[in-house]
Amino acid sequence: MSAPAVEVTRPRVCPLCEATCGLAITTRGREVVAIRGDEDDVFSHGYLCPKATAVKHLDADPDRLRRPMIRRGSEWTEVTWEEAYAEVARRLPPIAAAHGRNAVAVYLGNPSAHHLTLQLYPRVLLRALGTPNVFSASTVDQMPKHVSAGLMFGTPLTIPVPDLDRTDFLLILGANPIVSNGSLMTAPDVRGKLRAIRERGGTIVVVDPKRTETAQVADQHIAIRPGSDALLLAALAHVLIAENLVRLGRLAEHTAGVDAVAAVVRDFAPETVASACGVAPEIIRTLARALARAERAAVYGRIGTCTQEFGTLASWLVDVLNVLTGNLDRAGGAMFTKAPAGAANTHGTPGRGKGFHTGRRHSRVRQAPEVLGEFPAACLAEEIETPGAGQIRALIAIAGNPVLSTPNGERLSGALASLDFMLSFDIYLNETSRHAHVILPGLSPLEQPHYDIALRQLAVRNVATYSPALFAPPADQHPEWESLLVIAGIALGQPPTADVAALDDFVVRQQIESILKTGDSPLAGRTADDVLAALAPRRGPERLLDLLLRTGPYGDWFGSRPGGLSLATLEANPHGLDLGPLEPRIPEVLRTPTGKIELAPEAILADVPRLRRALERPRAPFMLIGRRQLRSNNSWLHNVETMVRGRERCTLQVHPDDAARLGLHDGGSAEVRSRVGALRAPVEVTDAMMPGVVSLPHGWGHDLPGVRQQVAVRHAGVNTNLLADEAAIDPLSGNAVLCGIPVEIAPAGA
Ligand SMILES: Nc1nc2c(c(=O)[nH]1)N[C@H]1C(S)=C(S)[C@@H](COP(=O)(O)OP(=O)(O)OC[C@H]3O[C@@H](n4cnc5c(=O)[nH]c(N)nc54)[C@H](O)[C@@H]3O)O[C@H]1N2
Ligand SMILES: Nc1nc2c(c(=O)[nH]1)N[C@H]1C(S)=C(S)[C@@H](COP(=O)(O)OP(=O)(O)OC[C@H]3O[C@@H](n4cnc5c(=O)[nH]c(N)nc54)[C@H](O)[C@@H]3O)O[C@H]1N2
Ligand code: SF4
Ligand SMILES: [Mo]
């Protein structure tokens, strides 16, 4: 008889959102007993949100897939890994052989931003496939910010983050961090940080069509018509210039294009934009003056400013304001993180680079320009449906649920059903993966190592935290890096039984060689063999992470910087390593060809006439926006009972005046129609909404045939993306318009 397992508590970073809180997880044997906030975490100091406990249920969820599955018709069979790989090898290569590389597409979902393996290995598969048909959740999310930041600062992840701990004035547009816990702004306990701003005498202003939870803790809420942020921001810049409030400070010598910006915003006086924005001119002028007067201010925009018609213009203007007020790159303003691993703005020649380019290719059907090597997710269905050379016939979906998360989910669902072959890397049989022929499941989040390569590049402090796997994966399950390598091997013509270790050695060697080639290489004077030997015996994602840490800005550079960082250092500091507050980084952080901040990128200026035309457009009677919910995570936490119980949450929020006018009542049902679809949703009447604007959360709609999520299907809700129009995208970034969808509303059954 074995002794009863003892309880142990270990720290681990929460993988569920961008806040990266440290959890203290108590386990007994293979069971999670409790999850609390880790008081010793150097970044989150014990904070956690109600979502954290979902990790325990996710780990234990009987619906979570643990074995590969093959579908024949509507029958799913659990198979061995070898059988699943053989099935892929049988079905995938012939498609590329017969129809070319373009016939195989990839869709990458959001969890890949929170996942060490999925940060490092999908790109190996992409290279092996060589397909231009790459899509991701980025084009239903933050792509506009990548474009504006790339053009202004030189690399797409050089995104300024508000220095929450030191700012005195925070202007938030289109974000609700009290609920979302922050995005493109890695910051545990946003509520506490916002409270601290006000406690030290600072001011918070929230611009949002809804009086959100964040607006409720702010000094001022400005209700704005959906999609009009670029107009408001241009008017703010207009006032700064007209009233001689521009103070570039030390940025002056590093900034190009100030005059061009001044010329462009001249047309957008507060009086000109007021009616389109639904914001009085005096409010705009007062806000501009307060922003200019504040000692240390930051302007921050998120989902509401990105997933809209003028996403790139709005994202750009946010940072134009940060520059014009001299707040970019100074303490308490909007600053650049110096991340420990994988940041493009810490590699190569400091202060200068190749810059950022889009449109190297165009999508076949709509001619949408490539951005960051991707086409818009809103183009995926048409690329599958439209016959001709280059038509997509096979899809590999990696940690994504585009049927619920991208525009016109119904059309996409039909398109996926028509594919010759679909492979899903997923942990559930859900609305998207039900269309797959093969599903390769990932591990429990607790069975794999964790380090946030991307999110640490957007953190409000320089921090590094590594969490080793809490549990060993089941002996018969393959970690995702191995299955991704096997599929990459298959795409390269290797048998499904190829040697994973050899493939992985090849991947790390390529990475070493690319670092060897960079200017000012941290590996200068070494050979790839030396470096490989120094990384032994690590393998897989840990080995790549060690390489990135050691060649990063704090790294030990394999001995030439004694005392520098390596994975071993992080292993010795399981509650994280605090590398200090954000520090000014201009000009070193820049990678533009001119070595300057490009305040007026040509491509962006060329889009301004479209904004001007929006001033004259008739307005839709109702506009649909979205919202996030504390106990939710896009589409995939609804199978956790504790996250869905209680009152119905997938409701259409409507202002009382609109409800009265439309004949809707709280608890009743409404029929909502857009150009592309219709749905019925329960009505929630609330004066938090701006009149003329209604809100539905995304990620719901689980009652589709074939979904195997027992809890989620009982709390199905409706898929708001049945209403989102796949034709509506921000032209510069390809990002879908998910905020400000024109809709008609009527009582259901009327
Ligand atoms: N209308 C509207 N639509 C929106 C938004 C909105 O605000 N309004 N927001 C958009 C945003 S910001 C985002 S990020 C997208 C998200 O879009 P997606 O990334 O397409 O969707 P998710 O719901 O995040 O689905 C994640 C999938 O990954 C799976 N998964 C979870 N963990 C793992 C893992 O470890 N390995 C693997 N292989 N799979 C895993 C889940 O089961 C799920 O199927 O939705 C977007 N859609
Ligand atoms: N609990 C929870 N946390 C999450 C997620 C989740 O699903 N649940 N998802 C995660 C993901 S993937 C992301 S990307 C982040 C997003 O994080 P946030 O950007 O903070 O997302 P939201 O909470 O949706 O806030 C967007 C706000 O924009 C407003 N809005 C809509 N249209 C407009 C507009 O035209 N102009 C302006 N100014 N505002 C507008 C909406 O009313 C809403 O309050 O959250 C992450 N965190
Ligand atoms: S805020 Fe985000 S990272 Fe922190 S506990 Fe909640 S879900 Fe996890
Ligand atoms: Mo997102």
mmCIF file with all atom_site columns, C-alpha atoms and ligand atoms in Angstrom, residues 13-23 44 47-53 55 179-181 187-189 630 633 637, ligand 3:
data_model
loop_
_atom_site.group_PDB
_atom_site.id
_atom_site.type_symbol
_atom_site.label_atom_id
_atom_site.label_alt_id
_atom_site.label_comp_id
_atom_site.label_asym_id
_atom_site.label_entity_id
_atom_site.label_seq_id
_atom_site.pdbx_PDB_ins_code
_atom_site.Cartn_x
_atom_site.Cartn_y
_atom_site.Cartn_z
_atom_site.occupancy
_atom_site.B_iso_or_equiv
_atom_site.pdbx_formal_charge
_atom_site.auth_seq_id
_atom_site.auth_comp_id
_atom_site.auth_asym_id
_atom_site.auth_atom_id
_atom_site.pdbx_PDB_model_num
ATOM   1  C  CA  . VAL A 1 13  ? 2.016   31.856 -13.469 1.00 0.00 ? 13  VAL A CA  1
ATOM   2  C  CA  . CYS A 1 14  ? -1.642  31.820 -14.497 1.00 0.00 ? 14  CYS A CA  1
ATOM   3  C  CA  . PRO A 1 15  ? -1.931  31.128 -18.249 1.00 0.00 ? 15  PRO A CA  1
ATOM   4  C  CA  . LEU A 1 16  ? -5.449  32.500 -18.684 1.00 0.00 ? 16  LEU A CA  1
ATOM   5  C  CA  . CYS A 1 17  ? -5.032  36.164 -19.428 1.00 0.00 ? 17  CYS A CA  1
ATOM   6  C  CA  . GLU A 1 18  ? -2.450  38.843 -20.049 1.00 0.00 ? 18  GLU A CA  1
ATOM   7  C  CA  . ALA A 1 19  ? -2.086  39.832 -16.400 1.00 0.00 ? 19  ALA A CA  1
ATOM   8  C  CA  . THR A 1 20  ? 0.300   36.898 -15.703 1.00 0.00 ? 20  THR A CA  1
ATOM   9  C  CA  . CYS A 1 21  ? -0.588  36.606 -11.999 1.00 0.00 ? 21  CYS A CA  1
ATOM   10 C  CA  . GLY A 1 22  ? 1.445   34.309 -9.810  1.00 0.00 ? 22  GLY A CA  1
ATOM   11 C  CA  . LEU A 1 23  ? -0.659  31.486 -8.404  1.00 0.00 ? 23  LEU A CA  1
ATOM   12 C  CA  . SER A 1 44  ? 1.317   40.247 -8.682  1.00 0.00 ? 44  SER A CA  1
ATOM   13 C  CA  . TYR A 1 47  ? -3.483  39.189 -6.516  1.00 0.00 ? 47  TYR A CA  1
ATOM   14 C  CA  . LEU A 1 48  ? -5.712  36.871 -8.511  1.00 0.00 ? 48  LEU A CA  1
ATOM   15 C  CA  . CYS A 1 49  ? -9.113  37.106 -10.150 1.00 0.00 ? 49  CYS A CA  1
ATOM   16 C  CA  . PRO A 1 50  ? -12.043 34.665 -9.938  1.00 0.00 ? 50  PRO A CA  1
ATOM   17 C  CA  . LYS A 1 51  ? -10.921 33.046 -13.179 1.00 0.00 ? 51  LYS A CA  1
ATOM   18 C  CA  . ALA A 1 52  ? -7.769  31.611 -11.648 1.00 0.00 ? 52  ALA A CA  1
ATOM   19 C  CA  . THR A 1 53  ? -9.580  28.676 -10.030 1.00 0.00 ? 53  THR A CA  1
ATOM   20 C  CA  . VAL A 1 55  ? -7.269  26.253 -14.017 1.00 0.00 ? 55  VAL A CA  1
ATOM   21 C  CA  . VAL A 1 179 ? -12.961 43.080 -16.304 1.00 0.00 ? 179 VAL A CA  1
ATOM   22 C  CA  . SER A 1 180 ? -10.428 42.030 -18.934 1.00 0.00 ? 180 SER A CA  1
ATOM   23 C  CA  . ASN A 1 181 ? -7.478  42.446 -16.558 1.00 0.00 ? 181 ASN A CA  1
ATOM   24 C  CA  . ALA A 1 187 ? -0.431  44.339 -15.301 1.00 0.00 ? 187 ALA A CA  1
ATOM   25 C  CA  . PRO A 1 188 ? -1.779  42.210 -12.478 1.00 0.00 ? 188 PRO A CA  1
ATOM   26 C  CA  . ASP A 1 189 ? -4.425  43.908 -10.321 1.00 0.00 ? 189 ASP A CA  1
ATOM   27 C  CA  . LEU A 1 630 ? -15.024 38.396 -15.702 1.00 0.00 ? 630 LEU A CA  1
ATOM   28 C  CA  . ASN A 1 633 ? -12.204 33.741 -21.589 1.00 0.00 ? 633 ASN A CA  1
ATOM   29 C  CA  . LEU A 1 637 ? -13.980 28.603 -20.298 1.00 0.00 ? 637 LEU A CA  1
HETATM 30 S  S1  . SF4 B 2 .   ? -6.205  38.242 -13.808 1.00 0.00 ? 3   SF4 B S1  1
HETATM 31 FE FE1 . SF4 B 2 .   ? -5.712  36.852 -15.501 1.00 0.00 ? 3   SF4 B FE1 1
HETATM 32 S  S2  . SF4 B 2 .   ? -3.703  36.046 -14.995 1.00 0.00 ? 3   SF4 B S2  1
HETATM 33 FE FE2 . SF4 B 2 .   ? -4.578  36.946 -13.111 1.00 0.00 ? 3   SF4 B FE2 1
HETATM 34 S  S3  . SF4 B 2 .   ? -5.600  35.235 -12.099 1.00 0.00 ? 3   SF4 B S3  1
HETATM 35 FE FE3 . SF4 B 2 .   ? -7.132  36.243 -13.367 1.00 0.00 ? 3   SF4 B FE3 1
HETATM 36 S  S4  . SF4 B 2 .   ? -7.079  35.107 -15.295 1.00 0.00 ? 3   SF4 B S4  1
HETATM 37 FE FE4 . SF4 B 2 .   ? -5.223  34.592 -14.213 1.00 0.00 ? 3   SF4 B FE4 1
#
